Short mmCIF file of C-alpha atoms and ligand atoms in Angstrom, two decimals:
data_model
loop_
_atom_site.label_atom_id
_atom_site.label_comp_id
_atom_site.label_asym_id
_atom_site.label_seq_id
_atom_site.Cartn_x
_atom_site.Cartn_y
_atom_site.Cartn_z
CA UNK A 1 39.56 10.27 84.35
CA UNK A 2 37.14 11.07 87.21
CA UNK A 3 37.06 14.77 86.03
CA UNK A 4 36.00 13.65 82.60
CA UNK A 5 33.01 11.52 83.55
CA UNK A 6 31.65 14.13 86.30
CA UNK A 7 32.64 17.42 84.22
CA UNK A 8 30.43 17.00 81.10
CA UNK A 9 27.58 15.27 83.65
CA UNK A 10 27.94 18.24 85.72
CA UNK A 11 27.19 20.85 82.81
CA UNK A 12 24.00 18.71 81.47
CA UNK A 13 22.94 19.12 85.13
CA UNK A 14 23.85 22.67 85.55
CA UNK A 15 22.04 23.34 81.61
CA UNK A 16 19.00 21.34 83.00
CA UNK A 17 18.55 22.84 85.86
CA UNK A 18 18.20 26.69 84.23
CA UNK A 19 16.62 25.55 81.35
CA UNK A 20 13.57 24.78 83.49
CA UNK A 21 13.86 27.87 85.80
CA UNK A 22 14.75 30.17 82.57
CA UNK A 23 13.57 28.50 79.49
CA UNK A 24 15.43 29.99 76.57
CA UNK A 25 12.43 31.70 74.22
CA UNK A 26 12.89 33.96 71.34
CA UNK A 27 13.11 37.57 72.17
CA UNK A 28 10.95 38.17 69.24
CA UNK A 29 8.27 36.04 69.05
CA UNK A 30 8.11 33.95 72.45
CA UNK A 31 8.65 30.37 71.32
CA UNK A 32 10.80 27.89 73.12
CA UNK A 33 14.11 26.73 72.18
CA UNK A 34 16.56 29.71 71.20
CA UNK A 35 17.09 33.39 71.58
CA UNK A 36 16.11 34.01 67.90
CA UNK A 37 14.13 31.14 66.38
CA UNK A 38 14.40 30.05 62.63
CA UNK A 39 11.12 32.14 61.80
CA UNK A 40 11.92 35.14 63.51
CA UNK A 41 15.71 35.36 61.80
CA UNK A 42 14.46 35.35 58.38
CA UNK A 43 11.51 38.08 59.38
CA UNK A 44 14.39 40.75 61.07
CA UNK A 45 14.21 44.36 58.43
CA UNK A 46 17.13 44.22 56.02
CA UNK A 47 18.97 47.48 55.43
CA UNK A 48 18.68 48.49 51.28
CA UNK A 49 21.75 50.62 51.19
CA UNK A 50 25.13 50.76 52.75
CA UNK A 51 25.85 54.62 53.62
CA UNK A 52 28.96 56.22 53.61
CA UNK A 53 30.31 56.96 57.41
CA UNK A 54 30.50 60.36 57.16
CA UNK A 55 27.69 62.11 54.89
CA UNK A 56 25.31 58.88 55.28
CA UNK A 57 24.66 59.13 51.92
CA UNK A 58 24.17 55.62 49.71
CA UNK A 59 27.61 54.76 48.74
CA UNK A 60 28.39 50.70 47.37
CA UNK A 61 29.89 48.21 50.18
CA UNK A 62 29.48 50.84 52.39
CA UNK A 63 32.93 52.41 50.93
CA UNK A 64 33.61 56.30 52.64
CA UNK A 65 33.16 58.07 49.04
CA UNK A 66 36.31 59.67 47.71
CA UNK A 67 35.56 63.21 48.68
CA UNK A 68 34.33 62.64 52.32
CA UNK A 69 37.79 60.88 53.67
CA UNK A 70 40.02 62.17 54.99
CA UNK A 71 43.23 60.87 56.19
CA UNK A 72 42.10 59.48 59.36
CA UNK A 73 38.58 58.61 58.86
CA UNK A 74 37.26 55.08 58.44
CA UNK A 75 37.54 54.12 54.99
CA UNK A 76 33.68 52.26 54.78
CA UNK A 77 30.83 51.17 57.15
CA UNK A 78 28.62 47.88 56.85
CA UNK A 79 25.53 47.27 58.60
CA UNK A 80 22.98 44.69 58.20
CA UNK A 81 19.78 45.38 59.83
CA UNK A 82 17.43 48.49 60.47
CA UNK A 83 17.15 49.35 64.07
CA UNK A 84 14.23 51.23 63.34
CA UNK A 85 12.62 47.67 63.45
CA UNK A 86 11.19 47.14 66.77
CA UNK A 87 12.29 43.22 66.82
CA UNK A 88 15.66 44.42 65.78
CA UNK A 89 16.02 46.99 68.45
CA UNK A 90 14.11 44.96 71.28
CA UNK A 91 16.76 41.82 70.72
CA UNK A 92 19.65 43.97 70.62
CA UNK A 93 18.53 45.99 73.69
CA UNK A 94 17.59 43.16 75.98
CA UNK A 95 21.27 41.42 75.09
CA UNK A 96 22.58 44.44 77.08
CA UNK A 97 20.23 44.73 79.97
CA UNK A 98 19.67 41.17 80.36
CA UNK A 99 22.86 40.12 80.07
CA UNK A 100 22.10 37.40 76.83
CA UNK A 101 25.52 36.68 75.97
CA UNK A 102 24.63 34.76 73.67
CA UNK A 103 22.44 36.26 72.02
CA UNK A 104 25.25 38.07 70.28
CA UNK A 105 26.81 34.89 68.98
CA UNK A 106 23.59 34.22 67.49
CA UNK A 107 23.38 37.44 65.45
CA UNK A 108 27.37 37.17 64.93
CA UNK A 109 26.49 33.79 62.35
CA UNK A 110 24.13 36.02 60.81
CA UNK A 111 26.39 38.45 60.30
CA UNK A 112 29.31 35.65 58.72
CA UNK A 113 27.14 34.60 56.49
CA UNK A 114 26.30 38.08 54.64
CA UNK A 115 29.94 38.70 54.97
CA UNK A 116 30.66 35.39 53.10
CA UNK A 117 28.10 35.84 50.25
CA UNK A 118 28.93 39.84 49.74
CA UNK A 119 32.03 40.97 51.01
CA UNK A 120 34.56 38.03 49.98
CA UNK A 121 37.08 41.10 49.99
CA UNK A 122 37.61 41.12 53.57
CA UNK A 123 38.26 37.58 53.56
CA UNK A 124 41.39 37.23 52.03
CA UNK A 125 44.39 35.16 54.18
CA UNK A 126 45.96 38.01 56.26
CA UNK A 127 43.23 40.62 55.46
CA UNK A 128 41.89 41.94 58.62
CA UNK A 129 41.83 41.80 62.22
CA UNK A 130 38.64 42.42 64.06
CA UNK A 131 38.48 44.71 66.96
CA UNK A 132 35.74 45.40 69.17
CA UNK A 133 34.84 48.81 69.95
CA UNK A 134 35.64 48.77 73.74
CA UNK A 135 33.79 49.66 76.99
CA UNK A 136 34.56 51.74 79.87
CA UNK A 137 36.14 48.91 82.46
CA UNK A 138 33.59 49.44 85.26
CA UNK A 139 30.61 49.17 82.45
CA UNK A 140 32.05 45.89 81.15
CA UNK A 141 32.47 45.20 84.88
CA UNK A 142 28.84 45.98 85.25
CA UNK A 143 27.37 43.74 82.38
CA UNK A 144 29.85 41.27 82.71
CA UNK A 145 30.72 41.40 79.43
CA UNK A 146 31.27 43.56 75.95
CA UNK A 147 28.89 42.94 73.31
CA UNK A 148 31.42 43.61 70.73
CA UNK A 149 34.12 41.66 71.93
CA UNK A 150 31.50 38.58 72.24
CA UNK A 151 30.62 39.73 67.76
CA UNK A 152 34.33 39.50 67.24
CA UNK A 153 35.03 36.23 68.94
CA UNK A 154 32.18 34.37 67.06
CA UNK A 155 32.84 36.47 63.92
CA UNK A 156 36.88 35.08 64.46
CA UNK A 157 35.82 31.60 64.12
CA UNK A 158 33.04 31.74 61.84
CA UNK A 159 35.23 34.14 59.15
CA UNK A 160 38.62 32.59 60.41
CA UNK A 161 40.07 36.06 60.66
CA UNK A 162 41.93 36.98 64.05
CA UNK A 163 40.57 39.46 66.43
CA UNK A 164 42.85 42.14 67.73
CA UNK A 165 42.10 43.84 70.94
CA UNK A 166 43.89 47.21 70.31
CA UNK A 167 41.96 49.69 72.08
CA UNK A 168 40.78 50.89 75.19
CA UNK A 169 38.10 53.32 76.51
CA UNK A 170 39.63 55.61 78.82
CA UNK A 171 36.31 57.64 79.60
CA UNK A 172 32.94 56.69 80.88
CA UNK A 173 31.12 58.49 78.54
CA UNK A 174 27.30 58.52 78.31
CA UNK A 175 25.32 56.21 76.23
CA UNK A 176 25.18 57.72 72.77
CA UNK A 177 21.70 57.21 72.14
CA UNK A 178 20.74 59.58 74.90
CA UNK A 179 22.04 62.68 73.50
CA UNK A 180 21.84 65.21 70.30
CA UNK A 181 24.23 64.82 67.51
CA UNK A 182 26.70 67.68 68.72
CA UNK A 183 26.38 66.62 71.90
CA UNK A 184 27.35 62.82 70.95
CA UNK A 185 30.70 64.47 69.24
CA UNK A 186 31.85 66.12 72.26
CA UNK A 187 30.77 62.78 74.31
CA UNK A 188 32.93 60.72 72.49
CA UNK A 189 35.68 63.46 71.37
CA UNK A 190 38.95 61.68 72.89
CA UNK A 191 36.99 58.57 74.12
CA UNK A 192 39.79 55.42 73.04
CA UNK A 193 43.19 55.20 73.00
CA UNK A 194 45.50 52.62 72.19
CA UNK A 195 45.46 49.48 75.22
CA UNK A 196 48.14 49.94 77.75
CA UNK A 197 48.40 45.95 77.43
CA UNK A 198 50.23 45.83 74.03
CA UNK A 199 53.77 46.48 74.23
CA UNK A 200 54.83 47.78 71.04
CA UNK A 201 51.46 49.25 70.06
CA UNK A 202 52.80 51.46 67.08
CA UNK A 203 54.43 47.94 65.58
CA UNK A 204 51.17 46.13 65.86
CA UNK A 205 48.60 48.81 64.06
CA UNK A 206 51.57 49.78 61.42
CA UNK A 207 50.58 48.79 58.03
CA UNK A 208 47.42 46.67 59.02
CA UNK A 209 43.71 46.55 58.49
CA UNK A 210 41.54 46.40 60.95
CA UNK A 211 37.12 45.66 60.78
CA UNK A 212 35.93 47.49 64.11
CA UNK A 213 33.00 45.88 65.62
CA UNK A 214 29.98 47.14 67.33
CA UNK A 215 26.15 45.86 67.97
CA UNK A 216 24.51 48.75 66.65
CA UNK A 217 25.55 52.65 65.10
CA UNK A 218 23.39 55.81 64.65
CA UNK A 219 25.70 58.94 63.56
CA UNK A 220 29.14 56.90 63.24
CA UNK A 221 30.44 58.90 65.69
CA UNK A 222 31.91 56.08 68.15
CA UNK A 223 33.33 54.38 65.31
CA UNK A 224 34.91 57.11 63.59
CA UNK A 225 36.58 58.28 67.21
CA UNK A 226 37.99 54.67 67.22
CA UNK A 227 39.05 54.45 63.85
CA UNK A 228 40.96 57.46 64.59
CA UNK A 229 43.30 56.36 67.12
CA UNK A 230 44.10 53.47 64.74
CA UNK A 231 44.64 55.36 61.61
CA UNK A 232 46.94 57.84 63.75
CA UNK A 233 49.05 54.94 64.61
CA UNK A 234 49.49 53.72 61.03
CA UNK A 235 46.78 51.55 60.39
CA UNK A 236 46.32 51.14 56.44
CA UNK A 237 42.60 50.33 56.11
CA UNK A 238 39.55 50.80 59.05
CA UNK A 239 36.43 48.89 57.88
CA UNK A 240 33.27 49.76 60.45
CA UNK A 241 31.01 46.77 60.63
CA UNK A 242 28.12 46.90 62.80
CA UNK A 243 25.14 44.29 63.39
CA UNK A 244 22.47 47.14 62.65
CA UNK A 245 22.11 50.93 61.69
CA UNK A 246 20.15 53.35 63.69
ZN1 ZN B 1 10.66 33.83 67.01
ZN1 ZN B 2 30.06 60.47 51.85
#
């Protein structure tokens, strides 16, 4: 009873208090009130084209064209916004490095609702799980948090699709961004594997699809080293979806 009358009091106290030390403005354009105001959301660069994963060629819904796959490549990529847009790469970098959680949530509605309106294919009951592209544990550690788990929690509720946290990062490789494209292969070569936490791992990738989830992608490289490991275990389809596009 007691813990009911204090508890929400408590977190109105606890809001109030770093709402006035640390008013929430918009990463973009400074006003007050949210992380990305109403303007600001509608004025983020739209990507024209989805591009096929591995020859980044146009290709529609993002779909790997026929002659690039290969047996255990993703089978498409989607991406919604161009990073080469300053107030898309400025709100997407300052989630990381100043720790705005929520940010992510924010940009994970935004996401939902381009899903909804032009991919209704990945919505069907028992289509998909989501899984987020894991971090190296002393990273997460570090942040306090993955970005992509955070996307596929939010995207889980707004798309009612279950998230499935298969994989896990067994090297501490360098940030991606940092380095040339051969260079980013051999980075990433043999990054994920399967998460020592599922039991029966071959039983739970066997025959499903999976949408792997990241904030941002430039060469597809990360992804495609994750989709791996899942298609080697059996997984039927491995959509890439990804917030924005380098
Ligand atoms: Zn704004
Ligand atoms: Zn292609």
């Amino acid at each position: 009873m007691y813990q009911t009358l204090i508890k929400p009091a408590f977190a109105d106290i606890k809001t109030f208090i770093l709402d006035t030390l640390f008013p929430i403005t918009c990463l973009s354009c400074g006003k007050e009130g949210d992380f990305l105001c109403v303007n600001c959301k509608s004025l983020l660069t739209k990507l024209e084209h989805q591009r096929c994963i591995a020859c980044q060629k146009p290709s529609p819904f993002g779909l790997t064209h026929p002659s690039c796959q290969t047996p255990h490549m993703a089978d498409g990529l989607i991406s919604f916004y161009d990073y080469h847009d300053k107030k898309v790469s400025k709100i997407l970098i300052a989630g990381k490095y100043f720790f705005l959680k929520d940010i992510y949530k924010t940009l994970a509605t935004m996401v939902a609702e381009k899903i909804n309106n032009n991919f209704p294919n990945l919505l069907s009951p028992n289509s998909y799980f989501l899984t987020p592209i894991p971090l190296h544990p002393s990273r997460k550690r570090w942040r306090g948090f993955n970005q992509a788990e955070i996307l596929c929690q939010s995207l889980s509720t707004e798309l009612n699709l279950p998230v499935a946290d298969v994989l896990q990062r067994r090297k501490l490789t360098k940030t991606q961004k940092d380095l040339k494209k051969a260079e980013r292969l051999q980075n990433i070569n043999s990054a994920f594997t399967l998460s020592s936490k599922i039991l029966n791992p071959k039983s739970y990738i066997l025959n499903n699809n999976f949408i792997l989830v990241d904030d941002v992608t430039t060469t597809g490289a990360t992804l495609q080293e994750a989709a791996k490991v899942l298609k080697r275990n059996g997984a039927t389809k491995v959509i890439c979806l990804t917030v924005a596009r380098d």
